[in-house]
CSV table of C-alpha atoms in Angstrom, one decimal:
chain,number,residue,atom,x,y,z
I,1,UNK,CA,201.8,35.1,-37.2
I,2,UNK,CA,203.8,32.2,-35.1
I,3,UNK,CA,203.4,31.2,-31.3
I,4,UNK,CA,206.5,31.0,-31.1
I,5,UNK,CA,207.8,34.0,-32.7
I,6,UNK,CA,204.9,35.6,-30.6
I,7,UNK,CA,205.7,34.8,-27.1
I,8,UNK,CA,209.5,36.0,-28.3
I,9,UNK,CA,208.2,39.5,-28.6
I,10,UNK,CA,205.7,39.7,-25.9
I,11,UNK,CA,209.3,37.9,-23.8
I,12,UNK,CA,211.1,40.9,-25.6
I,13,UNK,CA,208.5,44.1,-24.2
I,14,UNK,CA,208.3,43.0,-20.1
I,15,UNK,CA,212.1,43.5,-20.2
I,16,UNK,CA,211.8,46.6,-22.9
I,17,UNK,CA,209.1,47.5,-19.9
I,18,UNK,CA,211.4,46.4,-17.1
I,19,UNK,CA,214.2,48.4,-18.6
I,20,UNK,CA,211.9,50.9,-18.4
I,21,UNK,CA,211.3,50.7,-14.5
I,22,UNK,CA,214.9,50.3,-13.9
I,23,UNK,CA,215.8,53.7,-15.6
I,24,UNK,CA,213.5,55.3,-13.1
I,25,UNK,CA,214.8,53.7,-10.1
I,26,UNK,CA,218.6,54.8,-11.1
I,27,UNK,CA,217.1,58.1,-11.4
I,28,UNK,CA,215.3,58.5,-8.0
I,29,UNK,CA,218.0,56.7,-6.0
I,30,UNK,CA,220.3,59.8,-8.2
I,31,UNK,CA,217.4,62.8,-6.6
I,32,UNK,CA,218.1,61.0,-3.1
I,33,UNK,CA,222.2,61.7,-3.5
I,34,UNK,CA,221.8,64.9,-3.6
I,35,UNK,CA,219.4,64.9,-1.2
I,36,UNK,CA,221.8,63.6,1.5
I,37,UNK,CA,225.0,65.1,-0.2
I,38,UNK,CA,222.9,68.8,0.5
I,39,UNK,CA,222.5,66.8,4.2
I,40,UNK,CA,226.4,68.4,5.1
I,41,UNK,CA,224.6,72.3,4.5
I,42,UNK,CA,222.1,71.2,7.2
I,43,UNK,CA,224.3,70.0,9.9
I,44,UNK,CA,226.8,73.2,9.3
I,45,UNK,CA,224.3,75.7,9.5
I,46,UNK,CA,222.6,74.0,12.7
I,47,UNK,CA,226.2,73.9,14.4
I,48,UNK,CA,226.1,77.9,13.5
I,49,UNK,CA,223.2,77.9,15.3
I,50,UNK,CA,223.8,76.4,18.1
I,51,UNK,CA,227.4,78.6,18.0
I,52,UNK,CA,225.5,81.9,18.2
I,53,UNK,CA,223.5,81.3,21.2
I,54,UNK,CA,226.1,80.3,23.1
I,55,UNK,CA,227.9,83.0,21.4
I,56,UNK,CA,226.0,85.2,22.6
I,57,UNK,CA,225.3,84.2,26.0
I,58,UNK,CA,229.1,84.2,27.2
I,59,UNK,CA,231.0,86.4,29.4
I,60,UNK,CA,234.3,84.9,30.2
I,61,UNK,CA,236.2,82.2,29.9
I,62,UNK,CA,236.2,79.5,27.0
I,63,UNK,CA,233.9,78.1,24.5
I,64,UNK,CA,233.6,74.1,23.4
I,65,UNK,CA,231.5,73.2,20.8
I,66,UNK,CA,233.3,75.7,17.8
I,67,UNK,CA,232.5,74.7,13.9
I,68,UNK,CA,234.8,74.0,12.0
I,69,UNK,CA,233.9,77.8,9.8
I,70,UNK,CA,234.8,80.6,12.8
I,71,UNK,CA,237.4,77.7,14.2
I,72,UNK,CA,240.6,80.0,13.7
I,73,UNK,CA,238.7,83.7,14.9
I,74,UNK,CA,237.4,81.7,18.0
I,75,UNK,CA,241.4,80.8,18.8
I,76,UNK,CA,242.6,84.1,18.4
I,77,UNK,CA,239.8,85.8,20.5
I,78,UNK,CA,240.5,83.1,23.1
I,79,UNK,CA,244.7,83.8,22.3
I,80,UNK,CA,243.7,87.3,23.3
I,81,UNK,CA,241.6,86.5,26.0
I,82,UNK,CA,244.5,84.9,27.5
I,83,UNK,CA,246.7,87.9,27.1
I,84,UNK,CA,243.7,89.7,29.2
I,85,UNK,CA,244.1,87.4,32.2
I,86,UNK,CA,247.6,87.7,31.8
I,87,UNK,CA,248.4,91.3,31.6
I,88,UNK,CA,245.5,91.7,34.1
I,89,UNK,CA,248.0,89.4,36.5
I,90,UNK,CA,250.3,91.7,36.2
I,91,UNK,CA,248.5,95.3,36.2
I,92,UNK,CA,245.0,95.7,36.2
I,93,UNK,CA,244.0,99.1,36.0
I,94,UNK,CA,247.3,99.9,33.1
I,95,UNK,CA,245.7,101.1,29.1
I,96,UNK,CA,246.9,98.4,27.9
I,97,UNK,CA,244.3,96.3,29.8
I,98,UNK,CA,241.0,98.5,28.5
I,99,UNK,CA,243.1,98.5,24.9
I,100,UNK,CA,242.8,94.4,25.3
I,101,UNK,CA,238.8,94.8,26.4
I,102,UNK,CA,237.9,96.8,23.3
I,103,UNK,CA,239.8,94.7,21.0
I,104,UNK,CA,238.5,91.6,22.7
I,105,UNK,CA,234.8,93.3,22.5
I,106,UNK,CA,235.4,94.3,18.6
I,107,UNK,CA,236.3,91.0,18.3
I,108,UNK,CA,233.5,89.6,19.7
I,109,UNK,CA,230.9,91.6,17.1
I,110,UNK,CA,232.7,90.4,14.9
I,111,UNK,CA,232.6,86.4,15.1
I,112,UNK,CA,229.0,86.7,15.8
I,113,UNK,CA,228.9,88.7,12.4
I,114,UNK,CA,230.8,86.0,11.1
I,115,UNK,CA,228.6,83.3,12.3
I,116,UNK,CA,225.9,84.5,11.2
I,117,UNK,CA,227.0,85.4,7.5
I,118,UNK,CA,228.3,82.0,7.5
I,119,UNK,CA,224.8,80.8,8.5
I,120,UNK,CA,222.8,83.6,5.6
I,121,UNK,CA,225.5,81.0,2.6
I,122,UNK,CA,224.6,77.8,4.2
I,123,UNK,CA,220.9,78.6,3.3
I,124,UNK,CA,221.5,80.1,0.1
I,125,UNK,CA,223.7,76.8,-0.6
I,126,UNK,CA,220.5,74.5,0.7
I,127,UNK,CA,218.1,77.0,-1.3
I,128,UNK,CA,220.4,76.4,-4.3
I,129,UNK,CA,220.9,72.5,-3.7
I,130,UNK,CA,216.8,72.1,-3.4
I,131,UNK,CA,216.2,73.9,-6.5
I,132,UNK,CA,219.3,71.5,-7.9
I,133,UNK,CA,217.4,68.7,-6.4
I,134,UNK,CA,213.9,69.8,-7.7
I,135,UNK,CA,215.3,70.2,-11.1
I,136,UNK,CA,216.5,66.7,-11.5
I,137,UNK,CA,213.3,65.7,-10.4
I,138,UNK,CA,211.3,67.5,-12.7
I,139,UNK,CA,214.3,65.9,-15.4
I,140,UNK,CA,213.9,62.7,-14.3
I,141,UNK,CA,210.1,62.8,-14.1
I,142,UNK,CA,209.6,64.3,-17.6
I,143,UNK,CA,212.3,61.4,-18.4
I,144,UNK,CA,210.5,58.6,-17.0
I,145,UNK,CA,206.6,60.2,-18.7
I,146,UNK,CA,208.1,60.9,-21.8
I,147,UNK,CA,209.4,56.9,-21.3
I,148,UNK,CA,205.8,55.3,-20.8
I,149,UNK,CA,204.3,57.9,-23.3
I,150,UNK,CA,206.6,56.0,-26.2
I,151,UNK,CA,206.5,52.6,-24.5
I,152,UNK,CA,202.7,53.1,-24.4
I,153,UNK,CA,202.5,54.0,-28.0
I,154,UNK,CA,205.0,51.4,-29.8
I,155,UNK,CA,202.9,48.7,-26.7
I,156,UNK,CA,199.6,49.4,-28.3
I,157,UNK,CA,201.1,49.4,-32.6
I,158,UNK,CA,202.5,46.2,-31.2
I,159,UNK,CA,199.0,44.6,-29.5
I,160,UNK,CA,197.4,46.2,-32.9
I,161,UNK,CA,199.3,44.7,-35.1
I,162,UNK,CA,198.8,41.2,-33.1
I,163,UNK,CA,195.5,41.7,-32.7
I,164,UNK,CA,194.7,41.3,-36.3
I,165,UNK,CA,197.6,39.0,-37.2
I,166,UNK,CA,196.1,36.5,-34.7
I,167,UNK,CA,192.7,37.4,-35.0
I,168,UNK,CA,192.2,37.2,-38.5
I,169,UNK,CA,192.9,33.4,-39.1
I,170,UNK,CA,189.9,33.0,-35.8
I,171,UNK,CA,187.9,34.8,-37.9
I,172,UNK,CA,187.6,32.5,-41.0
I,173,UNK,CA,188.4,29.6,-38.3
I,174,UNK,CA,184.6,31.0,-36.7
I,175,UNK,CA,183.1,31.2,-40.1
I,176,UNK,CA,184.3,27.6,-41.5
I,177,UNK,CA,182.5,26.3,-38.0
I,178,UNK,CA,178.8,28.4,-39.1
I,179,UNK,CA,179.3,26.8,-42.7
I,180,UNK,CA,179.5,23.9,-40.8
I,181,UNK,CA,176.8,24.2,-39.1
I,182,UNK,CA,174.9,24.5,-41.5
I,183,UNK,CA,175.9,21.1,-43.2
I,184,UNK,CA,178.0,23.0,-45.9
I,185,UNK,CA,181.2,20.4,-45.6
I,186,UNK,CA,182.6,21.5,-49.3
I,187,UNK,CA,183.5,24.2,-47.3
I,188,UNK,CA,187.7,24.9,-47.0
I,189,UNK,CA,190.1,27.6,-44.8
I,190,UNK,CA,192.6,29.0,-47.2
I,191,UNK,CA,195.7,28.3,-46.6
I,192,UNK,CA,199.5,30.3,-47.8
I,193,UNK,CA,201.5,27.1,-48.3
I,194,UNK,CA,204.9,29.2,-48.2
I,195,UNK,CA,204.0,29.4,-44.0
I,196,UNK,CA,204.5,26.8,-41.8
I,197,UNK,CA,203.4,28.7,-38.2
I,198,UNK,CA,200.8,26.9,-35.4
I,199,UNK,CA,197.6,28.9,-36.6
I,200,UNK,CA,198.5,27.6,-40.5
I,201,UNK,CA,198.7,24.0,-39.2
I,202,UNK,CA,195.5,24.5,-37.6
I,203,UNK,CA,194.2,25.3,-40.5
I,204,UNK,CA,195.3,22.1,-42.0
I,205,UNK,CA,194.0,19.7,-39.7
I,206,UNK,CA,190.2,22.0,-39.8
I,207,UNK,CA,190.1,21.2,-43.6
I,208,UNK,CA,190.8,17.5,-42.9
I,209,UNK,CA,188.5,17.0,-39.9
I,210,UNK,CA,185.4,18.9,-42.6
I,211,UNK,CA,186.6,16.2,-45.2
I,212,UNK,CA,186.2,13.9,-43.0
I,213,UNK,CA,182.4,14.8,-41.7
I,214,UNK,CA,182.1,15.0,-45.1
I,215,UNK,CA,182.6,11.7,-46.1
I,216,UNK,CA,180.7,10.5,-42.5
I,217,UNK,CA,177.7,13.3,-43.1
I,218,UNK,CA,177.8,10.7,-46.3
I,219,UNK,CA,177.6,7.8,-45.0
I,220,UNK,CA,175.5,8.8,-42.9
I,221,UNK,CA,173.0,10.4,-44.5
I,222,UNK,CA,172.7,6.8,-47.0
I,223,UNK,CA,171.9,4.8,-44.3
I,224,UNK,CA,169.2,6.9,-43.1
I,225,UNK,CA,168.0,6.9,-46.2
I,226,UNK,CA,168.4,3.2,-46.3
I,227,UNK,CA,167.1,3.1,-43.1
I,228,UNK,CA,164.0,4.9,-44.4
I,229,UNK,CA,163.8,2.7,-47.1
I,230,UNK,CA,163.7,-0.5,-44.5
I,231,UNK,CA,161.2,1.1,-42.0
I,232,UNK,CA,159.0,2.3,-45.4
I,233,UNK,CA,159.5,-1.7,-46.4
I,234,UNK,CA,158.5,-3.2,-43.3
I,235,UNK,CA,156.1,-0.9,-42.0
I,236,UNK,CA,153.7,-2.1,-45.8
I,237,UNK,CA,155.4,-5.8,-44.5
I,238,UNK,CA,153.2,-5.4,-41.5
I,239,UNK,CA,150.4,-4.2,-43.5
I,240,UNK,CA,150.6,-6.8,-45.5
I,241,UNK,CA,150.4,-9.4,-42.7
I,242,UNK,CA,147.6,-8.0,-40.9
I,243,UNK,CA,145.8,-7.2,-43.9
I,244,UNK,CA,146.6,-11.4,-44.5
I,245,UNK,CA,145.9,-12.6,-40.9
I,246,UNK,CA,142.5,-10.9,-41.2
I,247,UNK,CA,141.3,-12.3,-44.4
I,248,UNK,CA,142.8,-15.7,-43.2
I,249,UNK,CA,141.1,-15.1,-40.4
I,250,UNK,CA,137.8,-14.0,-41.8
I,251,UNK,CA,138.3,-17.1,-43.8
I,252,UNK,CA,138.9,-19.6,-41.3
I,253,UNK,CA,136.2,-18.6,-38.9
I,254,UNK,CA,133.4,-19.9,-41.2
I,255,UNK,CA,134.6,-23.7,-42.0
I,256,UNK,CA,135.6,-24.3,-38.0
I,257,UNK,CA,132.4,-22.8,-36.6
I,258,UNK,CA,131.0,-25.3,-39.7
I,259,UNK,CA,133.0,-27.7,-38.2
I,260,UNK,CA,132.1,-27.5,-34.3
I,261,UNK,CA,128.4,-27.1,-35.3
I,262,UNK,CA,127.8,-30.0,-37.0
I,263,UNK,CA,130.0,-31.8,-34.6
I,264,UNK,CA,127.8,-30.6,-32.3
I,265,UNK,CA,124.5,-32.1,-34.0
I,266,UNK,CA,126.0,-35.1,-34.4
I,267,UNK,CA,126.9,-35.2,-30.8
I,268,UNK,CA,123.4,-34.5,-29.6
I,269,UNK,CA,121.8,-36.8,-31.8
I,270,UNK,CA,120.1,-35.1,-35.5
I,271,UNK,CA,121.9,-37.3,-37.8
I,272,UNK,CA,120.9,-40.3,-35.8
I,273,UNK,CA,122.4,-42.8,-33.0
I,274,UNK,CA,126.6,-43.2,-32.7
I,275,UNK,CA,128.8,-45.5,-31.0
I,276,UNK,CA,131.2,-44.2,-28.1
I,277,UNK,CA,134.0,-44.7,-30.1
I,278,UNK,CA,132.6,-42.0,-32.2
I,279,UNK,CA,131.4,-40.0,-29.7
I,280,UNK,CA,134.8,-39.7,-27.8
I,281,UNK,CA,135.9,-39.0,-31.8
I,282,UNK,CA,133.2,-36.4,-32.5
I,283,UNK,CA,134.3,-34.2,-28.9
I,284,UNK,CA,137.9,-34.2,-30.5
I,285,UNK,CA,136.8,-32.7,-33.1
I,286,UNK,CA,134.6,-30.1,-31.3
I,287,UNK,CA,137.7,-29.5,-28.7
I,288,UNK,CA,140.6,-29.2,-31.3
I,289,UNK,CA,137.6,-27.3,-33.7
I,290,UNK,CA,138.0,-24.5,-30.7
I,291,UNK,CA,141.2,-24.3,-29.9
I,292,UNK,CA,142.8,-23.6,-33.7
I,293,UNK,CA,139.7,-21.2,-33.8
I,294,UNK,CA,141.1,-19.3,-30.7
I,295,UNK,CA,144.6,-19.8,-32.2
I,296,UNK,CA,143.6,-18.2,-35.1
I,297,UNK,CA,141.3,-14.9,-33.1
I,298,UNK,CA,145.0,-14.5,-31.2
I,299,UNK,CA,146.3,-14.1,-34.1
I,300,UNK,CA,144.2,-11.7,-35.8
I,301,UNK,CA,143.8,-9.7,-31.7
I,302,UNK,CA,147.8,-9.9,-32.6
I,303,UNK,CA,147.7,-8.2,-36.3
I,304,UNK,CA,145.4,-5.6,-34.8
I,305,UNK,CA,147.9,-5.1,-31.9
I,306,UNK,CA,150.7,-4.9,-34.1
I,307,UNK,CA,149.0,-1.9,-36.6
I,308,UNK,CA,148.3,0.0,-33.6
I,309,UNK,CA,144.3,-0.7,-35.0
I,310,UNK,CA,143.7,-3.0,-32.0
I,311,UNK,CA,141.3,0.2,-30.2
I,312,UNK,CA,140.5,0.1,-26.2
I,313,UNK,CA,136.8,1.6,-24.9
I,314,UNK,CA,137.2,1.7,-21.4
I,315,UNK,CA,134.6,1.6,-18.6
I,316,UNK,CA,134.7,2.3,-14.8
I,317,UNK,CA,134.6,-1.5,-13.4
I,318,UNK,CA,134.4,-2.7,-9.8
I,319,UNK,CA,137.8,-4.9,-10.5
I,320,UNK,CA,137.0,-7.5,-7.9
I,321,UNK,CA,133.4,-8.1,-8.3
I,322,UNK,CA,134.8,-8.7,-12.6
I,323,UNK,CA,137.7,-10.4,-11.9
I,324,UNK,CA,135.5,-13.1,-8.8
I,325,UNK,CA,132.9,-13.0,-12.0
I,326,UNK,CA,135.9,-13.9,-14.6
I,327,UNK,CA,137.2,-16.9,-11.7
I,328,UNK,CA,133.8,-18.7,-11.9
I,329,UNK,CA,133.8,-18.9,-15.4
I,330,UNK,CA,136.5,-21.1,-14.9
I,331,UNK,CA,136.1,-22.7,-11.8
I,332,UNK,CA,134.9,-25.8,-13.2
I,333,UNK,CA,137.4,-26.4,-15.4
I,334,UNK,CA,140.2,-26.0,-13.0
I,335,UNK,CA,139.0,-28.1,-10.1
I,336,UNK,CA,138.2,-31.1,-13.2
I,337,UNK,CA,142.2,-30.9,-13.4
I,338,UNK,CA,142.0,-31.2,-9.1
I,339,UNK,CA,143.1,-27.4,-8.7
I,340,UNK,CA,142.4,-26.2,-5.6
I,341,UNK,CA,140.4,-22.8,-6.6
I,342,UNK,CA,140.9,-19.7,-3.8
I,343,UNK,CA,140.1,-16.0,-4.9
I,344,UNK,CA,141.3,-13.3,-2.0
I,345,UNK,CA,140.6,-10.0,-2.3
I,346,UNK,CA,141.3,-6.4,-0.9
I,347,UNK,CA,138.0,-5.2,2.0
I,348,UNK,CA,138.6,-1.3,0.5
I,349,UNK,CA,137.0,-0.6,-2.8
I,350,UNK,CA,139.1,-1.0,-6.4
I,351,UNK,CA,137.9,1.0,-9.3
I,352,UNK,CA,139.9,0.4,-12.5
I,353,UNK,CA,139.3,1.6,-16.3
I,354,UNK,CA,138.9,-1.2,-18.4
I,355,UNK,CA,137.9,-2.9,-21.4
I,356,UNK,CA,135.7,-6.3,-19.9
I,357,UNK,CA,136.2,-8.8,-23.0
I,358,UNK,CA,140.2,-7.7,-23.6
I,359,UNK,CA,140.0,-7.6,-19.7
I,360,UNK,CA,138.3,-11.2,-19.2
I,361,UNK,CA,140.7,-12.4,-22.1
I,362,UNK,CA,143.9,-11.4,-20.0
I,363,UNK,CA,142.8,-13.2,-16.6
I,364,UNK,CA,141.2,-16.4,-18.5
I,365,UNK,CA,144.8,-16.8,-20.1
I,366,UNK,CA,146.5,-16.6,-17.1
I,367,UNK,CA,144.4,-18.5,-14.8
I,368,UNK,CA,144.1,-21.5,-18.5
I,369,UNK,CA,148.3,-21.5,-18.4
I,370,UNK,CA,148.3,-21.8,-14.8
I,371,UNK,CA,145.8,-24.9,-15.3
I,372,UNK,CA,147.8,-25.9,-17.9
I,373,UNK,CA,151.2,-26.4,-16.0
I,374,UNK,CA,150.2,-27.6,-12.5
I,375,UNK,CA,149.8,-31.0,-11.2
I,376,UNK,CA,146.5,-32.6,-9.2
I,377,UNK,CA,145.8,-31.3,-6.4
I,378,UNK,CA,147.8,-28.3,-6.4
I,379,UNK,CA,146.1,-25.0,-6.2
I,380,UNK,CA,145.4,-22.2,-8.1
I,381,UNK,CA,145.2,-18.5,-6.1
I,382,UNK,CA,143.5,-15.9,-8.1
I,383,UNK,CA,144.7,-12.0,-5.8
I,384,UNK,CA,143.0,-8.8,-6.7
I,385,UNK,CA,144.8,-6.0,-3.9
I,386,UNK,CA,146.1,-2.3,-3.9
I,387,UNK,CA,149.7,-1.4,-4.0
I,388,UNK,CA,150.3,2.9,-4.2
I,389,UNK,CA,148.2,4.5,-6.5
I,390,UNK,CA,148.0,0.9,-8.2
I,391,UNK,CA,145.4,-2.4,-8.4
I,392,UNK,CA,147.0,-5.5,-9.3
I,393,UNK,CA,145.6,-8.6,-10.5
I,394,UNK,CA,148.4,-11.7,-9.3
I,395,UNK,CA,147.5,-15.4,-10.3
I,396,UNK,CA,150.0,-18.1,-8.8
I,397,UNK,CA,150.1,-21.8,-9.1
I,398,UNK,CA,152.1,-24.4,-8.1
I,399,UNK,CA,153.4,-26.0,-10.9
I,400,UNK,CA,156.3,-26.7,-13.3
I,401,UNK,CA,157.9,-22.6,-12.7
I,402,UNK,CA,159.3,-21.3,-15.1
I,403,UNK,CA,163.1,-20.9,-15.6
I,404,UNK,CA,165.7,-17.1,-15.3
I,405,UNK,CA,166.7,-17.7,-19.3
I,406,UNK,CA,162.5,-18.3,-20.0
I,407,UNK,CA,161.2,-15.4,-17.8
I,408,UNK,CA,163.4,-12.8,-19.8
I,409,UNK,CA,161.6,-14.0,-22.9
I,410,UNK,CA,158.0,-15.2,-22.0
I,411,UNK,CA,156.3,-12.2,-23.2
I,412,UNK,CA,157.9,-12.3,-27.2
I,413,UNK,CA,155.4,-12.6,-29.6
I,414,UNK,CA,155.3,-16.7,-30.7
I,415,UNK,CA,157.9,-17.7,-27.7
I,416,UNK,CA,157.9,-21.1,-26.2
I,417,UNK,CA,160.2,-22.1,-23.3
I,418,UNK,CA,160.7,-25.9,-21.8
I,419,UNK,CA,157.5,-25.5,-20.8
I,420,UNK,CA,156.3,-25.7,-24.2
I,421,UNK,CA,153.1,-28.8,-24.9
I,422,UNK,CA,152.9,-29.1,-28.7
I,423,UNK,CA,148.9,-29.4,-27.9
I,424,UNK,CA,149.2,-26.0,-25.5
I,425,UNK,CA,149.0,-23.0,-27.9
I,426,UNK,CA,151.3,-21.1,-29.9
I,427,UNK,CA,153.0,-19.0,-28.1
I,428,UNK,CA,150.8,-15.8,-28.2
I,429,UNK,CA,148.6,-16.0,-25.4
I,430,UNK,CA,151.2,-13.7,-22.8
I,431,UNK,CA,152.5,-11.8,-25.9
I,432,UNK,CA,149.4,-10.4,-27.0
I,433,UNK,CA,148.4,-10.2,-23.0
I,434,UNK,CA,150.7,-7.9,-21.6
I,435,UNK,CA,150.1,-5.4,-25.1
I,436,UNK,CA,146.2,-5.6,-23.4
I,437,UNK,CA,147.7,-4.3,-20.5
I,438,UNK,CA,149.9,-1.7,-21.4
I,439,UNK,CA,146.5,-0.5,-23.5
I,440,UNK,CA,144.9,0.1,-19.9
I,441,UNK,CA,148.1,2.1,-19.0
I,442,UNK,CA,149.6,-1.1,-17.2
I,443,UNK,CA,151.6,-4.0,-17.8
I,444,UNK,CA,152.2,-7.5,-16.9
I,445,UNK,CA,155.1,-9.1,-14.5
I,446,UNK,CA,155.7,-12.8,-13.8
I,447,UNK,CA,157.9,-14.2,-10.9
I,448,UNK,CA,158.3,-17.6,-11.0
I,449,UNK,CA,161.0,-20.7,-9.7
I,450,UNK,CA,161.8,-23.7,-11.5
I,451,UNK,CA,159.9,-26.3,-9.8
I,452,UNK,CA,157.9,-24.5,-7.6
I,453,UNK,CA,155.0,-22.9,-9.2
I,454,UNK,CA,154.6,-18.4,-10.6
I,455,UNK,CA,153.1,-15.7,-10.0
I,456,UNK,CA,152.2,-13.5,-12.6
I,457,UNK,CA,151.1,-9.9,-11.4
I,458,UNK,CA,148.7,-7.6,-13.6
I,459,UNK,CA,148.9,-4.2,-12.7
I,460,UNK,CA,146.6,-1.6,-13.6
I,461,UNK,CA,146.2,2.2,-12.9
I,462,UNK,CA,142.7,2.9,-10.0
I,463,UNK,CA,140.1,4.7,-10.8
I,464,UNK,CA,139.5,6.7,-7.7
I,465,UNK,CA,135.5,7.1,-8.5
I,466,UNK,CA,133.1,4.8,-6.9
I,467,UNK,CA,130.8,2.6,-9.7
């Protein structure tokens, strides 16, 4: 059914309902008008009743306010009364005066009887009028009741027709929605091509939407399958890379260790005396071999972290004593670079769950970076303090600093900013340090200004127990 037709039908129902009410109001006005007309009977009745009371009390003289229904008899009575008065003036003891008096008495009784008859007549007329009014009211009520019964029957039938005509397509659409939720995009609503109402158009639009959803679903499934395939390949690639780096690390560690060992033996004179230039060359060989060995170790650790196999067994340790010990192990190197080393720790106890080797690796890496990028005569400060439920290890220097652009990417793998020096690392240290810090339940952040130095802050959750 068209919604426009539905609107017109509802309007027609309302007009019909208004007509029924107008008819009922008209009948009520008609009944009330009958009641108004009947009010004349009441007036006549009360006029006669008042006249009766005055007539009974009357002794002599004229009477005012006579009802029209007995006015003629009263005028005759007044005329005869005036004749009596004239006769009394002429001869009060005559026989004619006695006769007139007797006639006046009879007439007075007759007028009283006539008044009462008229009163009875008006009472009967009023009763008859009331009966007519009641009859009219009863007929109007019956007609109104019948009209409402017919209206509700017709309106009920109309509602049933309306509900069935509207609910059927809505039920079909609800069923279609349930099918769509089940990802059955091949479902479509039946359409009567001969109809062009709003519900039919809605069905067409719904079927078009389902077709589009089917296309999107198919594309989504294809993309999901492709993503799963790519993820699988990426995982296999990571596993292969990790395996390769581990194997490479194992293969490189042995010759690097041999190079370092033989160079150390030669420096100690185990294979004869060496010249000053040979000693300098051997020391450079040992330093480069150690740098290469550190790089291999970082690559292996990074591969383990990416594969999720870098597991840490944490133990509760005194963080202040641990950091002071780590600083002492690298203090000589910092002082050789002309840096002033400062250590500051809060007075309260700081106990954290840590992996000593890995956390030492993080702190040494941060201190080594501070040494590398600081100038002669600068300072290096290590602070250990508490803020809330966290412990903070801060490494501050007054070196060359880091630009804002580099600060956003500094913890990325293999990232080297404008502070990069060819002989000073491959860009793995900070990335690996952040991963180790996160394995401790913490993190690493940096605050720096170009040309004014940097502050690297390691945060770790506190363990409230005492060591």
